XYZ file of C-alpha atoms in Angstrom:
586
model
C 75.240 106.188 193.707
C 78.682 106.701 193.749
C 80.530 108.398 190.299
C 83.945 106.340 189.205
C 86.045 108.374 187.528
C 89.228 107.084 186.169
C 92.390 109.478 187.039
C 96.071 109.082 186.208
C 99.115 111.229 186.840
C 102.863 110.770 186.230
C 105.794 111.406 188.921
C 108.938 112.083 187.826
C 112.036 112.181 190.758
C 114.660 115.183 189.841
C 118.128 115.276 191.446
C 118.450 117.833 194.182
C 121.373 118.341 196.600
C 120.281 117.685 200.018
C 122.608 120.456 201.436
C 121.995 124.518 202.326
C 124.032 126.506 200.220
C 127.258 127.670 202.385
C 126.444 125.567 205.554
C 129.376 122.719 206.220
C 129.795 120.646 204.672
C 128.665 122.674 201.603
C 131.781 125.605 201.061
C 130.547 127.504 198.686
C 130.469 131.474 199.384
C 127.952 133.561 197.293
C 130.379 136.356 195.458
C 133.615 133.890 195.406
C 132.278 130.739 194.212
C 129.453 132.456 192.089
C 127.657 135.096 191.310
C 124.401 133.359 192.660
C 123.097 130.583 195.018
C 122.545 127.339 193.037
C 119.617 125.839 191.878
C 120.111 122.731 194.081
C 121.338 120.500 191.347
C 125.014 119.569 190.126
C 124.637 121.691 186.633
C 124.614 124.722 189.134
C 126.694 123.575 192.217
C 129.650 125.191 192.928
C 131.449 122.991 195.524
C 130.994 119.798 193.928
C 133.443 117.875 195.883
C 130.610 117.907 198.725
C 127.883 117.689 196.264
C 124.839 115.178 198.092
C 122.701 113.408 195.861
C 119.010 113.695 197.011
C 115.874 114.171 195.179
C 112.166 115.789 194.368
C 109.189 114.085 193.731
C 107.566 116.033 190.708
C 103.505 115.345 190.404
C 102.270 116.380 186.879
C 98.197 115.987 187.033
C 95.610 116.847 184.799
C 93.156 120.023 185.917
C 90.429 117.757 187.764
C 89.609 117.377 191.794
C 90.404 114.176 193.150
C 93.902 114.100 193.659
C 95.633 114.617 197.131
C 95.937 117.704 197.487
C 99.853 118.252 198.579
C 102.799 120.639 197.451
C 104.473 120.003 194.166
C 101.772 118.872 191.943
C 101.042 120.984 189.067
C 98.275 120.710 187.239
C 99.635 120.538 183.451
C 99.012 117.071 181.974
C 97.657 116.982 178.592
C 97.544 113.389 177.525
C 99.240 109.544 178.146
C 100.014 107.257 175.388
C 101.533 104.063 175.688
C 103.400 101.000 173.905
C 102.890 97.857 175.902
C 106.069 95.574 176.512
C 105.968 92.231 174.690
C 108.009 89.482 176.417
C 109.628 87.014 174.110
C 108.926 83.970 175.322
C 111.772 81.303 175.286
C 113.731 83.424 173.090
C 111.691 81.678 170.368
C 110.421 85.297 168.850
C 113.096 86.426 166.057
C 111.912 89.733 165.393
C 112.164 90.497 169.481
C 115.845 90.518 171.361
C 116.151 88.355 173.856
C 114.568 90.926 176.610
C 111.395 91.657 174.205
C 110.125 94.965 173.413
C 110.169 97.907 175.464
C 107.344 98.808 177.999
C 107.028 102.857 176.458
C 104.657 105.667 177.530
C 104.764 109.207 176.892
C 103.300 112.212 178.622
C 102.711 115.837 177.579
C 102.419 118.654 179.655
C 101.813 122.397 179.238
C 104.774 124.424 180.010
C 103.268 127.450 182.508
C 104.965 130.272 184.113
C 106.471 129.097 187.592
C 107.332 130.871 191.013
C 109.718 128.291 191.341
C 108.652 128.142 195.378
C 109.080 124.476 195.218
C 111.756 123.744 192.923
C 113.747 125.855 194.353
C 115.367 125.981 198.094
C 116.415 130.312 197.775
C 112.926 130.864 195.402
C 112.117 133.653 198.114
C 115.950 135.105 198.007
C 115.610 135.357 194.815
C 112.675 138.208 194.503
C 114.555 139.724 197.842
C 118.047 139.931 196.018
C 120.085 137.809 199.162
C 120.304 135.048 196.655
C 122.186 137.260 194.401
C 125.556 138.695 195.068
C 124.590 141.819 193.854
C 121.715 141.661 195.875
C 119.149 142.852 193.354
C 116.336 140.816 193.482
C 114.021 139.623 190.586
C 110.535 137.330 190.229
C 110.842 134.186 189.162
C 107.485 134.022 187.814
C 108.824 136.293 185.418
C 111.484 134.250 183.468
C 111.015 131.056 181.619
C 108.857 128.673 182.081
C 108.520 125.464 184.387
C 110.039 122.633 181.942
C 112.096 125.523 180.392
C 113.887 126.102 183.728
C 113.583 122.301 184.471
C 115.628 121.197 181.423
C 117.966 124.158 182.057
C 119.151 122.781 185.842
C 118.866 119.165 184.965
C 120.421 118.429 181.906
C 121.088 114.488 183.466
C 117.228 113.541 183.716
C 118.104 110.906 181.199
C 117.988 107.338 183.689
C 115.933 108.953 186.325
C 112.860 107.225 187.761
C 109.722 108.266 186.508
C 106.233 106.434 187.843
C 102.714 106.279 186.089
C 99.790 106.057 188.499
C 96.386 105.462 187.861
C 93.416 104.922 189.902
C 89.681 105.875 190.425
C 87.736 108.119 192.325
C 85.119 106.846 193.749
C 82.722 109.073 195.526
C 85.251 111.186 196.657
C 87.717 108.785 197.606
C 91.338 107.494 195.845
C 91.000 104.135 195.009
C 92.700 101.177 192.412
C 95.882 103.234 192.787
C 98.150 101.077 190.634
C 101.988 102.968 189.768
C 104.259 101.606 187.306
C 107.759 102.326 187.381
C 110.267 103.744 184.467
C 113.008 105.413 183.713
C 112.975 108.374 181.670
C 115.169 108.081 178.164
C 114.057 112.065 176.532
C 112.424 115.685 177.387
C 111.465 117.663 174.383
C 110.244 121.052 175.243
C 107.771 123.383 172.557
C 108.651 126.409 173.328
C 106.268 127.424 169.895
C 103.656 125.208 171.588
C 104.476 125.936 175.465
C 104.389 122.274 175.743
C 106.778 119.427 177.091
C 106.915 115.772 175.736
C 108.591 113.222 177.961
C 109.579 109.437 177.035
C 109.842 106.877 179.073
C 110.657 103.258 178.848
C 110.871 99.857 181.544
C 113.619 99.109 183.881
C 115.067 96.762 181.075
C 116.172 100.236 178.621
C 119.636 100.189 181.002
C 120.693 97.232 179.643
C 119.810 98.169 175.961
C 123.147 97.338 174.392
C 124.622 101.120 173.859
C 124.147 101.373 177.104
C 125.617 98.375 179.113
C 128.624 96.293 178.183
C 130.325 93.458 179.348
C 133.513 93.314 180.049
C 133.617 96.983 180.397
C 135.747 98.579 177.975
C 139.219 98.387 179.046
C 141.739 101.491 178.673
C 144.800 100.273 179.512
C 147.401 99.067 176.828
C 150.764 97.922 176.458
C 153.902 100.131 177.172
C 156.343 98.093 175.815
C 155.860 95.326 172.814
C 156.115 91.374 174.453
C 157.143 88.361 172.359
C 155.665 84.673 172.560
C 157.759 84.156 175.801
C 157.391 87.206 178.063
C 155.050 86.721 181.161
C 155.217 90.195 182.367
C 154.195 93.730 180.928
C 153.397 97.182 181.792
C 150.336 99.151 181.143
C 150.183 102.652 180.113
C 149.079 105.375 180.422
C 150.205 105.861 183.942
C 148.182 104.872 186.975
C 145.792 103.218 184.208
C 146.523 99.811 186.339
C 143.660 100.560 188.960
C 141.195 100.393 186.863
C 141.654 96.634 186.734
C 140.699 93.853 188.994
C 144.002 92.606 191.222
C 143.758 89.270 189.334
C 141.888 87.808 186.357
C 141.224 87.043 182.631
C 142.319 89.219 179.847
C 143.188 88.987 175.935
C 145.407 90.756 173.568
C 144.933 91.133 170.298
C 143.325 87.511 169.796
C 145.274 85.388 172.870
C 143.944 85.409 176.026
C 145.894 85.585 179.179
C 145.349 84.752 182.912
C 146.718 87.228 184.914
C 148.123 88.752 188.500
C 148.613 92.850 188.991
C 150.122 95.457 190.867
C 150.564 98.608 189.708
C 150.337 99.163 186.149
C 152.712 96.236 186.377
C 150.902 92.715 185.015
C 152.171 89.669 185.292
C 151.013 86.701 182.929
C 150.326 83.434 184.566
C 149.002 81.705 181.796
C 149.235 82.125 178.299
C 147.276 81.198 175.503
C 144.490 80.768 177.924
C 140.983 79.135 176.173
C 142.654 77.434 173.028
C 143.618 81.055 171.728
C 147.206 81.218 169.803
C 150.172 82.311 171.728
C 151.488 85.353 169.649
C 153.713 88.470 170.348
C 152.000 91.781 170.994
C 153.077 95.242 170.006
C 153.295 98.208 171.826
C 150.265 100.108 172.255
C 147.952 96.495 171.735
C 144.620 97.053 173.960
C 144.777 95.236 177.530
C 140.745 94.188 177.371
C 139.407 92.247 180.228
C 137.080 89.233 179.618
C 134.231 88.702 181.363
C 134.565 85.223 181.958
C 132.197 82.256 184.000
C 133.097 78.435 185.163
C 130.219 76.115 185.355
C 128.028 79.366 187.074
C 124.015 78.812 187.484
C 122.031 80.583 184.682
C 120.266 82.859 187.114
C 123.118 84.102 188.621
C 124.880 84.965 184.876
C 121.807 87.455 184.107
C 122.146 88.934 187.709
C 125.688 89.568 187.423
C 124.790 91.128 183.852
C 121.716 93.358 184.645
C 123.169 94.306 188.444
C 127.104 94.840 187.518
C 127.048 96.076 184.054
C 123.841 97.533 183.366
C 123.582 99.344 186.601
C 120.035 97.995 187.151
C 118.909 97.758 191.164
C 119.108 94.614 192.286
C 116.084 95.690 194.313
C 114.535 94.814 191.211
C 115.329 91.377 190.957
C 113.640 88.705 193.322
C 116.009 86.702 193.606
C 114.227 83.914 195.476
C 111.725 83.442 193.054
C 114.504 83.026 190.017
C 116.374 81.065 192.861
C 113.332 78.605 192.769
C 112.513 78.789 188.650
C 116.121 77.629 188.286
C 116.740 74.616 190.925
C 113.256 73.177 189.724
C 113.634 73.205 185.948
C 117.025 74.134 185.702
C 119.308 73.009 187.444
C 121.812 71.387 185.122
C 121.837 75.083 183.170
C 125.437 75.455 184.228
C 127.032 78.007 181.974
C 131.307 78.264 180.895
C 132.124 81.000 179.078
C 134.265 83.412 177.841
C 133.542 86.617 176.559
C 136.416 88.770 174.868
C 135.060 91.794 173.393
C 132.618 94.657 175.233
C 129.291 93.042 174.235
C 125.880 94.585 174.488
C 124.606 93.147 177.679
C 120.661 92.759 175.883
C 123.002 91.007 173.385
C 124.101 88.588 175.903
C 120.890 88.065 177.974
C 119.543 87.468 174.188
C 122.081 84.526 173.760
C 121.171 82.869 176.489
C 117.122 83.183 175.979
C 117.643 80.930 173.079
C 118.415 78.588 175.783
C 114.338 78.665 176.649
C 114.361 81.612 179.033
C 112.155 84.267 179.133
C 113.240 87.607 180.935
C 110.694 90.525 181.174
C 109.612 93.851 182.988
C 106.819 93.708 185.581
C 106.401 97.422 185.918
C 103.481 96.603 188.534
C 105.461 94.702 190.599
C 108.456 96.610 190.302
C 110.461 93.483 190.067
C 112.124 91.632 186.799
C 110.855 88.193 186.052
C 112.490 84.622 184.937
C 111.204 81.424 183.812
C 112.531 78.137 182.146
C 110.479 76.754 179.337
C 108.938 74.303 181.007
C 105.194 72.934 181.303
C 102.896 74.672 183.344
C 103.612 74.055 187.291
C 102.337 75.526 189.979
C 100.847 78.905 187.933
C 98.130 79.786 188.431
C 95.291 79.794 185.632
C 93.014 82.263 184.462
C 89.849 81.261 183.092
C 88.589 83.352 180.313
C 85.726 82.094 177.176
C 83.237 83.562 175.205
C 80.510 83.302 177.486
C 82.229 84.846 180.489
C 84.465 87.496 179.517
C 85.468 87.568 176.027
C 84.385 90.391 174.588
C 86.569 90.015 171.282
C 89.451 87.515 170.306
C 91.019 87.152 167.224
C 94.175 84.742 166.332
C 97.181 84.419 164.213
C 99.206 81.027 164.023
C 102.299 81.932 163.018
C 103.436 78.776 161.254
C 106.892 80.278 160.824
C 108.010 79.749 164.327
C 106.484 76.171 163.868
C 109.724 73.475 164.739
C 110.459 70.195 163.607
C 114.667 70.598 164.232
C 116.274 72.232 166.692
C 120.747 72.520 166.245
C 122.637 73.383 168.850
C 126.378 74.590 168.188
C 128.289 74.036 171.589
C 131.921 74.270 172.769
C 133.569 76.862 170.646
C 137.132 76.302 169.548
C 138.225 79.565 170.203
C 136.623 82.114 171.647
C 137.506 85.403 169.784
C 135.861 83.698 166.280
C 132.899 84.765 165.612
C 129.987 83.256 168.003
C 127.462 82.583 165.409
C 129.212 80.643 162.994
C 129.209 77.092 163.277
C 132.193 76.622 162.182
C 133.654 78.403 165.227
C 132.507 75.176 167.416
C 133.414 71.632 168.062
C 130.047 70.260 168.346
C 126.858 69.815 166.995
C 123.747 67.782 168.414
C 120.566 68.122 165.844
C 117.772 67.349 167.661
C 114.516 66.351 164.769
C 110.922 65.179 165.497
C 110.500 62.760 162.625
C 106.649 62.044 163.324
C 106.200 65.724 162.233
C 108.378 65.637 159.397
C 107.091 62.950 157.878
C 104.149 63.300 154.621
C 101.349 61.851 157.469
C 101.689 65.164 159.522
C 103.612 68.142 158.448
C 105.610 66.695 155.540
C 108.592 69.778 155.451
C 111.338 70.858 158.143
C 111.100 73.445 160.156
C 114.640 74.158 161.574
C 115.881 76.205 164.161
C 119.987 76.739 164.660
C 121.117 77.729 168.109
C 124.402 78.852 168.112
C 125.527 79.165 172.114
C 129.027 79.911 173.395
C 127.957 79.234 177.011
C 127.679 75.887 177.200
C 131.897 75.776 176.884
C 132.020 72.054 178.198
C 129.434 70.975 176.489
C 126.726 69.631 178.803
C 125.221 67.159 176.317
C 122.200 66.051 178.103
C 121.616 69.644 178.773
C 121.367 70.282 174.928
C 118.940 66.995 174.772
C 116.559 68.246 177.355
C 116.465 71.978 176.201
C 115.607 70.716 172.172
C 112.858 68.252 173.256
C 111.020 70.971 175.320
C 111.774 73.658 172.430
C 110.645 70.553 170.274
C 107.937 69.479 172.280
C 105.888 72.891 172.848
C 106.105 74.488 169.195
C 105.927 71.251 167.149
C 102.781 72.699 166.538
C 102.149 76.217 164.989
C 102.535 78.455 168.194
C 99.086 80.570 167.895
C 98.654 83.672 169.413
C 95.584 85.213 170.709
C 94.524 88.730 170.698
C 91.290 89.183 173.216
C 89.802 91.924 174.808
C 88.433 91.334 178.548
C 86.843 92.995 181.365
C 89.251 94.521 183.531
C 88.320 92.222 186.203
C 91.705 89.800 186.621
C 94.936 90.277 187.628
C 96.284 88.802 184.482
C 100.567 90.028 184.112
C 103.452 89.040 181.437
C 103.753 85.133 181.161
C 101.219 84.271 183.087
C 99.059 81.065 182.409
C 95.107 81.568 180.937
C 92.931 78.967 180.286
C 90.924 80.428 176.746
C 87.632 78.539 175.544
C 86.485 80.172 172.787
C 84.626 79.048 169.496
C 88.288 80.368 167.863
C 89.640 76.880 168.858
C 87.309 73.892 168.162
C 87.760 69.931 168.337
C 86.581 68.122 165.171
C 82.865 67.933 166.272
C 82.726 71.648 166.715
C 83.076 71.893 170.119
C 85.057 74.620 172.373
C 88.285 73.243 173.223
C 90.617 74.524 176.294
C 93.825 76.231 175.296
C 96.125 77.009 177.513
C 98.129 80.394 176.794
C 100.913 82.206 177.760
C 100.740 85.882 178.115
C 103.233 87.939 176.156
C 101.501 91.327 176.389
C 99.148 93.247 178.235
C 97.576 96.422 178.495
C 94.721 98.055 179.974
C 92.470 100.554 179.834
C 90.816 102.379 182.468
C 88.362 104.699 181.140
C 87.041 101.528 179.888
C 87.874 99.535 182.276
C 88.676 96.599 179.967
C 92.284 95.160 179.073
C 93.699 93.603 176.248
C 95.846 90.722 176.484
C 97.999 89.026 173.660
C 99.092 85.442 174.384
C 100.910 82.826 172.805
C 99.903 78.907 173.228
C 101.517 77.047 176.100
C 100.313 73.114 174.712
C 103.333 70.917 175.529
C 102.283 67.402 173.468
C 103.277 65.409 176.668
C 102.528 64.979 180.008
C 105.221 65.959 182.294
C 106.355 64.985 186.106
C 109.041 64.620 188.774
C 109.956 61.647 190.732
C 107.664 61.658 193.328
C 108.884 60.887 197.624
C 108.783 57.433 198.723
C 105.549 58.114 200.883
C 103.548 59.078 198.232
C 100.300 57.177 197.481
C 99.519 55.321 194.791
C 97.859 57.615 191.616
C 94.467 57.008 191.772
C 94.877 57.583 195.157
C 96.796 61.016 194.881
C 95.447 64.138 194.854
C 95.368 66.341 191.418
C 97.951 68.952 192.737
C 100.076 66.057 193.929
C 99.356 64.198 190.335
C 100.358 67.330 188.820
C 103.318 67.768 190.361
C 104.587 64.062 191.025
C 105.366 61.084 187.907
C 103.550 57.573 188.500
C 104.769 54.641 186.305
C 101.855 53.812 183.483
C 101.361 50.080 182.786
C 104.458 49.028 180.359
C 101.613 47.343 177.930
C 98.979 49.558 177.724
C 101.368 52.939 178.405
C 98.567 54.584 180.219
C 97.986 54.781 183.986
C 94.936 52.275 185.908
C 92.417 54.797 184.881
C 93.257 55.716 181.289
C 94.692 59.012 182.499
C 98.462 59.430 179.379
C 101.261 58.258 180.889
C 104.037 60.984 182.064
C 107.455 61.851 180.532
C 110.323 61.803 182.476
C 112.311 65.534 182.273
């Protein structure tokens, strides 16, 4: 009988330049450029201009057999802790930003005395002395420490990719390898303790808003003061010009300005651009671009955001799959918008998750996910109950985010006032559900303000159709369930489970279905169980899309093609030939 051992280990990638010291393209000459051969990174380069970006593959293990055996892994793990990510779900979740919570581990390591034979290209140069000007040699071995050196070389490890693996082995054999991907935000090294603590959070950290803006800070301003008539300026300080787009959107002070440039030179084709005041402008006013949209698709917004200003890899995005989210459920999400002032880009992305989107980190899958708040569609459901898999569920119902109103501010007057004050826009649609207002069900209001500068024309029945769904699913307290499982399903962030459980019964005591929402998961191996937090996903209607003209009748129809078609229900009885609730037209 086999023995299955759980094993992890982390990776970490550190920068190294992929060129020999003094061979072309690489000019530097040991004695004239420095007193020794680098240590392959740009701290330590000394012809920079040539510098080549490459990297190392660090493998940090604990001390047990089972691992491949290969060069670079050391054998100086201590211990893996870890903060699951939380996704907020529609943007519903007011103690969460719009992007959720940060997936977080941490590793520590034992900082060892190192030979520095794979870390470093001239280790062997180094005891000989031709690595040194001088030519005296010296052990490596014998100064510092691994992580002591590490830190030393590679001061910019902040952003780099770091990957957490785990698996099994299984009579002798790797299996279940599973590697999640991060980016590493700190290194603290013990000397006192000889130990090294590294953090670690999801792809999603780069747009945390001190990192990523949008616009980008501009740096340019004016040379010369304009008055309330002058359509061309010049931008100091000198040369400052090319850090600008050609053509584009800009505002001064608090008018914006459509513009042309060449140079430093700008010329002004519009003025008073967005219903902002036409006023004169003093020398040394700030030159900021706006990062501006016209009537732009939702899903291609939050690319431009995550891929342009936060620097994420658009490998990362699947842009198919958000392609397909947004042209089924929404398509009229067409945003116009302008945005004056460097703004946290998680700020942003938050702004428009109040429009029922959910963005989140699939660290698995490598990839960033998007979805409409919407009924469940094609997803796929996992069963779980008490006589299955449960092992233990508990449940809160967090009748605060309960909603009987939902406000929406839209079309804002001007766009340098402040964006969350309704007094800043020209309209406002309150959508109510009177039924659970009234003394018969809920009897008190439960409102929810939505205050969204992207919708700058408007788009009424846009506003209708987003505050019936918000509406619609948490009219109702939106419960979440905490269970514990086997670790037997592939169960990820907002995916679709199907709970029975004696926490949830119908007024004759029975086990009644709930359909959930995942919002956080995380597993463990030694025990080979996960736990998994969801939120309910019980929209009060039945929902469905005009169906094609060939389609047969709906006692005829299949149930995929029921659930993903609308039938007209008899206009007395309002149900369809077999009692099945009539749909709702979205």
């Amino acid at each position: 009988m086999s023995n299955r051992e759980p094993i992890e280990w982390i990776e970490i990638d550190v920068d190294q330049c992929t060129l020999t010291y003094g061979s072309s393209p690489c000019a530097a000459v040991l004695g004239t450029t420095g007193s020794q051969k680098c240590h392959n990174g740009f701290k330590t380069c000394q012809d920079k201009d040539n510098y080549d970006l490459g990297s190392l593959t660090y493998t940090f293990s604990r001390p047990q057999s089972g691992l491949p055996t290969k060069v670079g892994v050391f054998p100086v793990l201590m211990s893996v802790s870890e903060r699951s990510g939380v996704v907020n779900i529609a943007g519903t979740d007011n103690k969460l930003n719009g992007l959720g919570k940060r997936e977080t581990i941490n590793w520590t390591c034992s900082d060892i005395p190192y030979h520095d034979r794979y870390t470093d290209k001239y280790a062997n140069e180094r005891v000989s002395g031709a690595a040194q000007a001088d030519g005296i040699g010296y052990k490596p071995i014998d100064r510092g420490t691994l992580f002591g050196k590490l830190r030393a070389r590679w001061p910019y490890y902040a952003g780099r990719a770091a990957r957490y693996c785990t698996g099994f082995i299984d009579g002798g054999v790797l299996t279940g390898v599973v590697k999640r991907h991060f980016i590493i935000t700190d290194m603290d090294v013990d000397v006192r303790g000889n130990t090294t603590t590294f953090e670690a959070k999801d792809i999603l950290h780069l747009a945390d808003n001190e990192k990523a803006l949008a616009p980008i800070t501009s740096d340019g301003e004016l040379l010369a003061a304009i008055d309330t008539v002058q359509t061309e300026l010049t931008l100091t300080p000198e040369n400052i010009g090319g850090t600008y787009p050609a053509s584009g959107r800009a505002v001064i002070g608090r008018e914006m300005v459509d513009y042309t440039r060449v140079g430093d030179v700008v010329t002004i084709t519009e003025r008073g651009v967005a219903g902002t005041e036409i006023t004169s402008h003093s020398i040394g006013d700030t030159f900021q671009t706006v990062f501006t949209k016209t009537i732009e698709r939702v899903d291609d917004v939050i690319y431009d955001l995550l891929v342009n200003y936060a620097n994420v890899d658009a490998a990362f995005i699947p842009v198919a799959k958000w392609e397909a989210e947004i042209t089924r459920w929404a398509s009229s999400m067409r945003l116009t918008v302008n945005i004056p002032k460097p703004t946290g880009v998680n700020k942003l992305i938050g702004e428009l998750a109040v429009l029922g989107l959910s963005v989140w980190w699939d660290s698995e899958l490598q990839e960033i996910g998007l979805k409409i708040n919407r009924p469940p569609d094609e997803d796929s459901i996992f069963e779980v109950s008490d006589n299955r898999n449960i092992k233990d569920i508990s449940i809160s119902d967090r009748d605060d985010d309960r909603l009987t109103q939902v406000g929406f501010y839209s079309v804002i007057s001007d766009p340098t006032e402040n964006p969350v004050d309704g007094n800043s826009y020209s309209r406002l649609r309150q959508i109510v559900d009177l039924d659970a207002q009234s003394d018969n069900e809920f009897s008190d209001v439960k409102v929810r303000q939505i205050y969204t500068r992207w919708l700058g024309d408007g788009n009424e029945s846009l506003i209708r159709i987003l505050g019936k769904r918000l509406l619609n699913r948490f009219r109702w307290s939106p419960a979440r369930y905490t269970f514990t499982l086997a670790d037997d399903q592939d169960i990820r962030l907002t995916d679709v489970i199907r709970v029975n459980s004696r926490i949830a019964q119908d007024v004759t005591g029975l086990n009644i279905d709930r359909l959930m929402q995942a919002i956080m998961v995380k597993r463990t191996k030694a025990k080979h169980e996960m736990v998994v937090t969801a939120q309910t996903y019980q929209f009060d209607q039945r929902y469905g899309f005009i169906a094609e003209n060939t389609r047969l009748d709906y006692t005829s129809s299949s149930a995929s093609e029921q659930v993903r078609g609308v039938y007209f229900a008899d206009d007395v009885t309002l149900k369809m030939s077999n009692g099945d609730p009539a749909y709702q037209f979205i």
